[in-house]
Short mmCIF file of C-alpha atoms in Angstrom, two decimals:
data_model
loop_
_atom_site.label_atom_id
_atom_site.label_comp_id
_atom_site.label_asym_id
_atom_site.label_seq_id
_atom_site.Cartn_x
_atom_site.Cartn_y
_atom_site.Cartn_z
CA UNK A 1 -14.10 -1.20 16.61
CA UNK A 2 -11.55 0.52 14.39
CA UNK A 3 -12.59 1.79 10.98
CA UNK A 4 -9.28 0.79 9.37
CA UNK A 5 -6.39 -1.45 10.38
CA UNK A 6 -3.22 -1.94 8.35
CA UNK A 7 -1.07 -5.06 8.69
CA UNK A 8 2.46 -5.10 7.33
CA UNK A 9 6.15 -4.84 8.10
CA UNK A 10 7.86 -1.53 8.78
CA UNK A 11 11.09 -1.50 6.81
CA UNK A 12 14.45 0.11 6.60
CA UNK A 13 14.61 1.90 3.23
CA UNK A 14 17.68 3.08 1.39
CA UNK A 15 16.44 5.49 -1.28
CA UNK A 16 18.79 6.37 -4.14
CA UNK A 17 17.70 9.00 -6.68
CA UNK A 18 19.02 12.03 -8.51
CA UNK A 19 18.89 13.99 -5.25
CA UNK A 20 21.31 11.62 -3.52
CA UNK A 21 21.04 8.79 -0.96
CA UNK A 22 18.76 8.76 2.07
CA UNK A 23 17.97 6.19 4.76
CA UNK A 24 14.34 6.24 5.88
CA UNK A 25 11.75 4.13 7.61
CA UNK A 26 9.37 2.65 5.07
CA UNK A 27 7.05 -0.12 4.01
CA UNK A 28 3.35 -0.01 3.25
CA UNK A 29 2.47 0.00 6.94
CA UNK A 30 4.69 3.02 7.71
CA UNK A 31 3.60 5.24 4.81
CA UNK A 32 -0.03 4.21 5.29
CA UNK A 33 0.09 4.97 9.03
CA UNK A 34 1.80 8.34 8.63
CA UNK A 35 -0.72 9.36 5.98
CA UNK A 36 -3.63 8.74 8.38
CA UNK A 37 -2.01 10.19 11.49
CA UNK A 38 -3.82 13.53 11.21
CA UNK A 39 -7.05 12.24 9.69
CA UNK A 40 -10.37 11.98 11.52
CA UNK A 41 -10.69 8.19 11.43
CA UNK A 42 -10.11 5.44 13.99
CA UNK A 43 -7.04 3.58 12.82
CA UNK A 44 -4.66 0.91 14.08
CA UNK A 45 -1.50 -0.83 12.87
CA UNK A 46 -0.22 -4.37 13.33
CA UNK A 47 3.45 -4.66 12.42
CA UNK A 48 6.59 -6.73 12.94
CA UNK A 49 10.19 -5.57 12.90
CA UNK A 50 13.62 -6.06 14.43
CA UNK A 51 14.26 -4.84 17.96
CA UNK A 52 16.84 -2.33 16.72
CA UNK A 53 14.11 -0.49 14.74
CA UNK A 54 11.47 -0.33 17.49
CA UNK A 55 12.09 3.41 17.82
CA UNK A 56 9.91 4.00 14.77
CA UNK A 57 7.02 2.26 16.55
CA UNK A 58 7.46 4.66 19.46
CA UNK A 59 7.48 7.56 16.99
CA UNK A 60 4.16 6.47 15.48
CA UNK A 61 2.64 5.86 18.91
CA UNK A 62 3.69 9.32 20.06
CA UNK A 63 1.73 10.67 17.10
CA UNK A 64 -1.42 8.91 18.29
CA UNK A 65 -1.38 5.69 16.24
CA UNK A 66 -2.62 2.54 17.99
CA UNK A 67 -0.02 -0.16 17.31
CA UNK A 68 0.49 -3.83 18.06
CA UNK A 69 4.15 -4.60 17.29
CA UNK A 70 5.80 -8.02 17.19
CA UNK A 71 9.51 -8.71 17.38
CA UNK A 72 11.07 -10.20 14.26
CA UNK A 73 14.62 -11.55 13.95
CA UNK A 74 15.25 -8.89 11.31
CA UNK A 75 13.48 -5.89 9.84
CA UNK A 76 12.90 -5.87 6.09
CA UNK A 77 15.68 -3.83 4.46
CA UNK A 78 14.93 -2.43 1.00
CA UNK A 79 17.17 -0.55 -1.37
CA UNK A 80 15.12 1.52 -3.85
CA UNK A 81 16.97 3.10 -6.76
CA UNK A 82 15.11 5.57 -8.99
CA UNK A 83 16.11 6.74 -12.44
CA UNK A 84 15.27 10.21 -13.76
CA UNK A 85 11.81 8.76 -14.41
CA UNK A 86 10.31 8.59 -10.90
CA UNK A 87 7.75 6.04 -12.11
CA UNK A 88 10.54 3.47 -12.41
CA UNK A 89 12.62 1.96 -9.62
CA UNK A 90 15.00 -0.95 -9.09
CA UNK A 91 14.74 -2.81 -5.79
CA UNK A 92 17.04 -5.00 -3.74
CA UNK A 93 16.17 -6.73 -0.46
CA UNK A 94 19.09 -6.90 1.96
CA UNK A 95 17.12 -8.45 4.90
CA UNK A 96 13.77 -10.22 5.34
CA UNK A 97 11.41 -10.24 8.32
CA UNK A 98 9.37 -13.12 9.75
CA UNK A 99 5.96 -13.74 8.11
CA UNK A 100 2.75 -12.85 9.96
CA UNK A 101 0.92 -15.67 11.74
CA UNK A 102 -2.82 -16.10 12.28
CA UNK A 103 -2.42 -16.05 16.06
CA UNK A 104 -0.82 -12.59 15.82
CA UNK A 105 -3.94 -11.26 14.09
CA UNK A 106 -6.62 -12.99 16.12
CA UNK A 107 -7.69 -9.91 18.09
CA UNK A 108 -7.96 -7.48 15.15
CA UNK A 109 -11.28 -5.66 15.39
CA UNK A 110 -11.69 -3.39 12.37
CA UNK A 111 -14.24 -2.78 9.62
CA UNK A 112 -11.50 -2.75 6.95
CA UNK A 113 -8.12 -4.48 7.13
CA UNK A 114 -5.52 -3.38 4.59
CA UNK A 115 -2.79 -5.96 3.98
CA UNK A 116 0.54 -4.58 2.84
CA UNK A 117 2.75 -7.56 1.99
CA UNK A 118 6.26 -6.61 0.90
CA UNK A 119 7.32 -10.12 -0.08
CA UNK A 120 5.41 -13.19 -1.23
CA UNK A 121 5.57 -15.08 2.07
CA UNK A 122 4.39 -12.26 4.38
CA UNK A 123 0.80 -13.58 4.47
CA UNK A 124 -0.17 -17.17 3.78
CA UNK A 125 -3.46 -17.91 2.02
CA UNK A 126 -4.88 -19.30 5.27
CA UNK A 127 -4.22 -15.93 6.89
CA UNK A 128 -6.25 -14.15 4.20
CA UNK A 129 -9.09 -16.64 4.67
CA UNK A 130 -9.00 -16.11 8.43
CA UNK A 131 -9.08 -12.33 8.19
CA UNK A 132 -11.94 -12.23 5.71
CA UNK A 133 -14.17 -13.81 8.37
CA UNK A 134 -13.48 -10.78 10.57
CA UNK A 135 -13.21 -7.75 8.27
CA UNK A 136 -13.56 -6.40 4.75
CA UNK A 137 -10.14 -6.95 3.17
CA UNK A 138 -8.03 -4.56 1.12
CA UNK A 139 -4.77 -5.75 -0.41
CA UNK A 140 -1.74 -4.24 -2.09
CA UNK A 141 -0.70 -6.91 -4.58
CA UNK A 142 2.95 -5.87 -4.86
CA UNK A 143 4.47 -8.22 -2.27
CA UNK A 144 2.97 -11.35 -3.78
CA UNK A 145 4.67 -10.53 -7.08
CA UNK A 146 8.21 -10.20 -5.68
CA UNK A 147 10.74 -12.99 -5.46
CA UNK A 148 14.13 -12.31 -3.89
CA UNK A 149 17.13 -14.08 -5.43
CA UNK A 150 20.57 -13.08 -4.14
CA UNK A 151 19.10 -9.81 -2.85
CA UNK A 152 17.68 -8.94 -6.28
CA UNK A 153 13.92 -8.50 -6.59
CA UNK A 154 12.35 -10.30 -9.55
CA UNK A 155 8.77 -10.07 -10.78
CA UNK A 156 6.90 -13.37 -10.44
CA UNK A 157 3.32 -14.49 -10.80
CA UNK A 158 1.21 -15.34 -7.72
CA UNK A 159 0.23 -19.03 -7.99
CA UNK A 160 -2.68 -18.74 -5.53
CA UNK A 161 -4.04 -15.48 -6.92
CA UNK A 162 -7.42 -16.72 -8.15
CA UNK A 163 -8.17 -18.52 -4.91
CA UNK A 164 -6.98 -15.60 -2.76
CA UNK A 165 -8.57 -12.72 -4.67
CA UNK A 166 -12.10 -14.02 -4.17
CA UNK A 167 -11.66 -12.91 -0.54
CA UNK A 168 -10.40 -9.40 -1.39
CA UNK A 169 -12.83 -6.48 -1.53
CA UNK A 170 -10.35 -3.80 -2.66
CA UNK A 171 -7.18 -4.61 -4.60
CA UNK A 172 -4.44 -2.12 -5.43
CA UNK A 173 -1.89 -2.78 -8.19
CA UNK A 174 0.12 -0.66 -10.60
CA UNK A 175 0.19 -1.28 -14.34
CA UNK A 176 3.22 -3.60 -14.17
CA UNK A 177 1.69 -5.67 -11.38
CA UNK A 178 -1.59 -5.81 -13.28
CA UNK A 179 0.20 -7.29 -16.28
CA UNK A 180 1.93 -9.92 -14.14
CA UNK A 181 -1.35 -10.86 -12.46
CA UNK A 182 -3.53 -11.00 -15.56
CA UNK A 183 -1.24 -11.13 -18.59
CA UNK A 184 -3.07 -8.04 -19.88
CA UNK A 185 -1.33 -4.86 -20.98
CA UNK A 186 -4.68 -3.12 -21.45
CA UNK A 187 -5.61 -1.61 -18.10
CA UNK A 188 -9.35 -2.03 -18.42
CA UNK A 189 -9.12 -5.61 -19.69
CA UNK A 190 -6.88 -6.49 -16.74
CA UNK A 191 -9.23 -4.82 -14.28
CA UNK A 192 -12.17 -6.78 -15.67
CA UNK A 193 -10.27 -10.04 -15.19
CA UNK A 194 -9.52 -9.20 -11.55
CA UNK A 195 -13.19 -8.40 -11.02
CA UNK A 196 -14.10 -11.75 -12.56
CA UNK A 197 -11.88 -13.38 -9.94
CA UNK A 198 -13.93 -11.74 -7.19
CA UNK A 199 -12.38 -8.35 -6.42
CA UNK A 200 -15.11 -5.79 -5.71
CA UNK A 201 -13.06 -2.58 -6.15
CA UNK A 202 -10.04 -2.79 -8.47
CA UNK A 203 -7.63 0.11 -8.00
CA UNK A 204 -4.91 0.50 -10.64
CA UNK A 205 -2.36 3.26 -10.04
CA UNK A 206 -0.52 4.64 -13.05
CA UNK A 207 1.95 7.09 -11.52
CA UNK A 208 1.94 10.45 -13.25
CA UNK A 209 -0.84 9.20 -15.57
CA UNK A 210 -3.33 8.99 -12.71
CA UNK A 211 -5.35 5.91 -11.75
CA UNK A 212 -8.25 3.75 -12.89
CA UNK A 213 -10.80 2.14 -10.61
CA UNK A 214 -13.32 -0.50 -11.63
CA UNK A 215 -16.32 -1.39 -9.46
CA UNK A 216 -19.90 -2.48 -10.05
CA UNK A 217 -19.52 -2.38 -13.83
CA UNK A 218 -18.17 1.19 -13.92
CA UNK A 219 -14.68 2.49 -14.77
CA UNK A 220 -13.46 5.66 -13.05
CA UNK A 221 -10.57 7.54 -14.68
CA UNK A 222 -8.85 9.59 -11.99
CA UNK A 223 -6.28 12.29 -12.82
CA UNK A 224 -2.91 12.63 -11.13
CA UNK A 225 -2.15 15.86 -9.28
CA UNK A 226 1.51 16.34 -10.12
CA UNK A 227 3.37 18.98 -8.07
CA UNK A 228 5.84 21.43 -9.57
CA UNK A 229 8.73 19.66 -7.83
CA UNK A 230 9.06 15.90 -7.50
CA UNK A 231 11.29 14.74 -4.63
CA UNK A 232 10.62 11.06 -3.86
CA UNK A 233 8.03 8.61 -5.20
CA UNK A 234 8.62 5.95 -2.52
CA UNK A 235 5.37 5.29 -0.66
CA UNK A 236 3.09 7.11 -3.10
CA UNK A 237 0.96 4.04 -3.74
CA UNK A 238 0.61 3.41 -0.02
CA UNK A 239 -0.35 7.04 0.55
CA UNK A 240 -2.92 6.80 -2.24
CA UNK A 241 -4.53 3.73 -0.66
CA UNK A 242 -4.56 5.32 2.78
CA UNK A 243 -6.42 8.30 1.36
CA UNK A 244 -8.78 6.14 -0.65
CA UNK A 245 -9.77 3.82 2.21
CA UNK A 246 -10.02 6.77 4.61
CA UNK A 247 -12.51 8.63 2.41
CA UNK A 248 -14.45 5.44 1.63
CA UNK A 249 -14.70 4.84 5.39
CA UNK A 250 -16.04 8.39 5.75
CA UNK A 251 -18.79 7.64 3.23
CA UNK A 252 -17.39 9.17 0.03
CA UNK A 253 -18.28 7.56 -3.27
CA UNK A 254 -15.50 5.93 -5.30
CA UNK A 255 -14.74 8.93 -7.49
CA UNK A 256 -14.52 11.40 -4.60
CA UNK A 257 -12.38 9.03 -2.54
CA UNK A 258 -10.04 8.38 -5.46
CA UNK A 259 -9.59 12.07 -6.21
CA UNK A 260 -8.72 12.69 -2.57
CA UNK A 261 -6.27 9.78 -2.71
CA UNK A 262 -4.63 11.21 -5.82
CA UNK A 263 -4.25 14.55 -4.08
CA UNK A 264 -2.58 12.92 -1.09
CA UNK A 265 -0.17 11.07 -3.36
CA UNK A 266 0.61 14.29 -5.22
CA UNK A 267 1.49 16.11 -2.02
CA UNK A 268 3.58 13.18 -0.83
CA UNK A 269 5.72 12.97 -3.97
CA UNK A 270 6.74 16.60 -3.49
CA UNK A 271 8.69 15.67 -0.35
CA UNK A 272 11.04 12.98 0.91
CA UNK A 273 9.53 10.71 3.50
CA UNK A 274 5.85 10.15 4.27
CA UNK A 275 2.82 12.37 3.89
CA UNK A 276 2.33 14.34 7.11
CA UNK A 277 -0.47 16.76 6.21
CA UNK A 278 -4.15 17.14 6.94
CA UNK A 279 -7.28 16.63 4.88
CA UNK A 280 -7.50 20.41 4.39
CA UNK A 281 -4.00 20.37 2.90
CA UNK A 282 -5.18 17.76 0.41
CA UNK A 283 -8.35 19.61 -0.57
CA UNK A 284 -6.44 22.88 -0.96
CA UNK A 285 -3.82 21.17 -3.12
CA UNK A 286 -6.48 19.67 -5.38
CA UNK A 287 -8.27 23.03 -5.63
CA UNK A 288 -5.03 24.66 -6.81
CA UNK A 289 -5.29 22.65 -10.04
CA UNK A 290 -8.72 24.05 -10.87
CA UNK A 291 -8.16 27.69 -9.97
#
């Protein structure tokens, strides 16, 4: 049995920021998988993408990642444009991929399954219900809060949220997604509402302001580890969750796991593309802030 399995589409990403324009592989599943590639944990990926992008699957496999890949008519194609404030981006979706089906996920055998929807129809509610009978579920809320109209991404509410979230052990959202989900601008009030709906570990990422986690009646305020140079924020939330679930799977308590996750995200934002380091790199980076 795997410790962790991620399910989500690998994307084509066009990243536009003050440093110029780059075309990269992306999506929750890609950044999550790359972040765990050199970590001591059994990990697998289930993904779906267009035939023309299958080379990225071969790249991940060559790095040791166990992958089940399905052919989709198209890969998801995102355009991410960042302002000078790397916490803010504008998104467009130029192509969509096929949603995941229950029969594609029937043979998943993992203690924790992390769902990384990019758009609202990636995983139906029945799929969530099916998976919760097999594994502890972690979910990035972002995809359920995105509606694509004429390629433009608009924030929407998730009509089935209260029914779905009772099946989710760990939920990750940023402050904007938290407000859409709960109507709360206060982070702790929003986290409490998500917990009331059934989420066991509520993870709220706040960019350069750090993160807040709520579980078992306790709030954990986690600092951000901001590097001297910021290159690209795309995938930082995915990297954070990879680090968090990895250290939780290794037996760390919530605070230790979240600090490790913040360190991974800090190292990632200092470079374009995914995190490619080791756990020692993360611990050394965190230690540099206390020396």
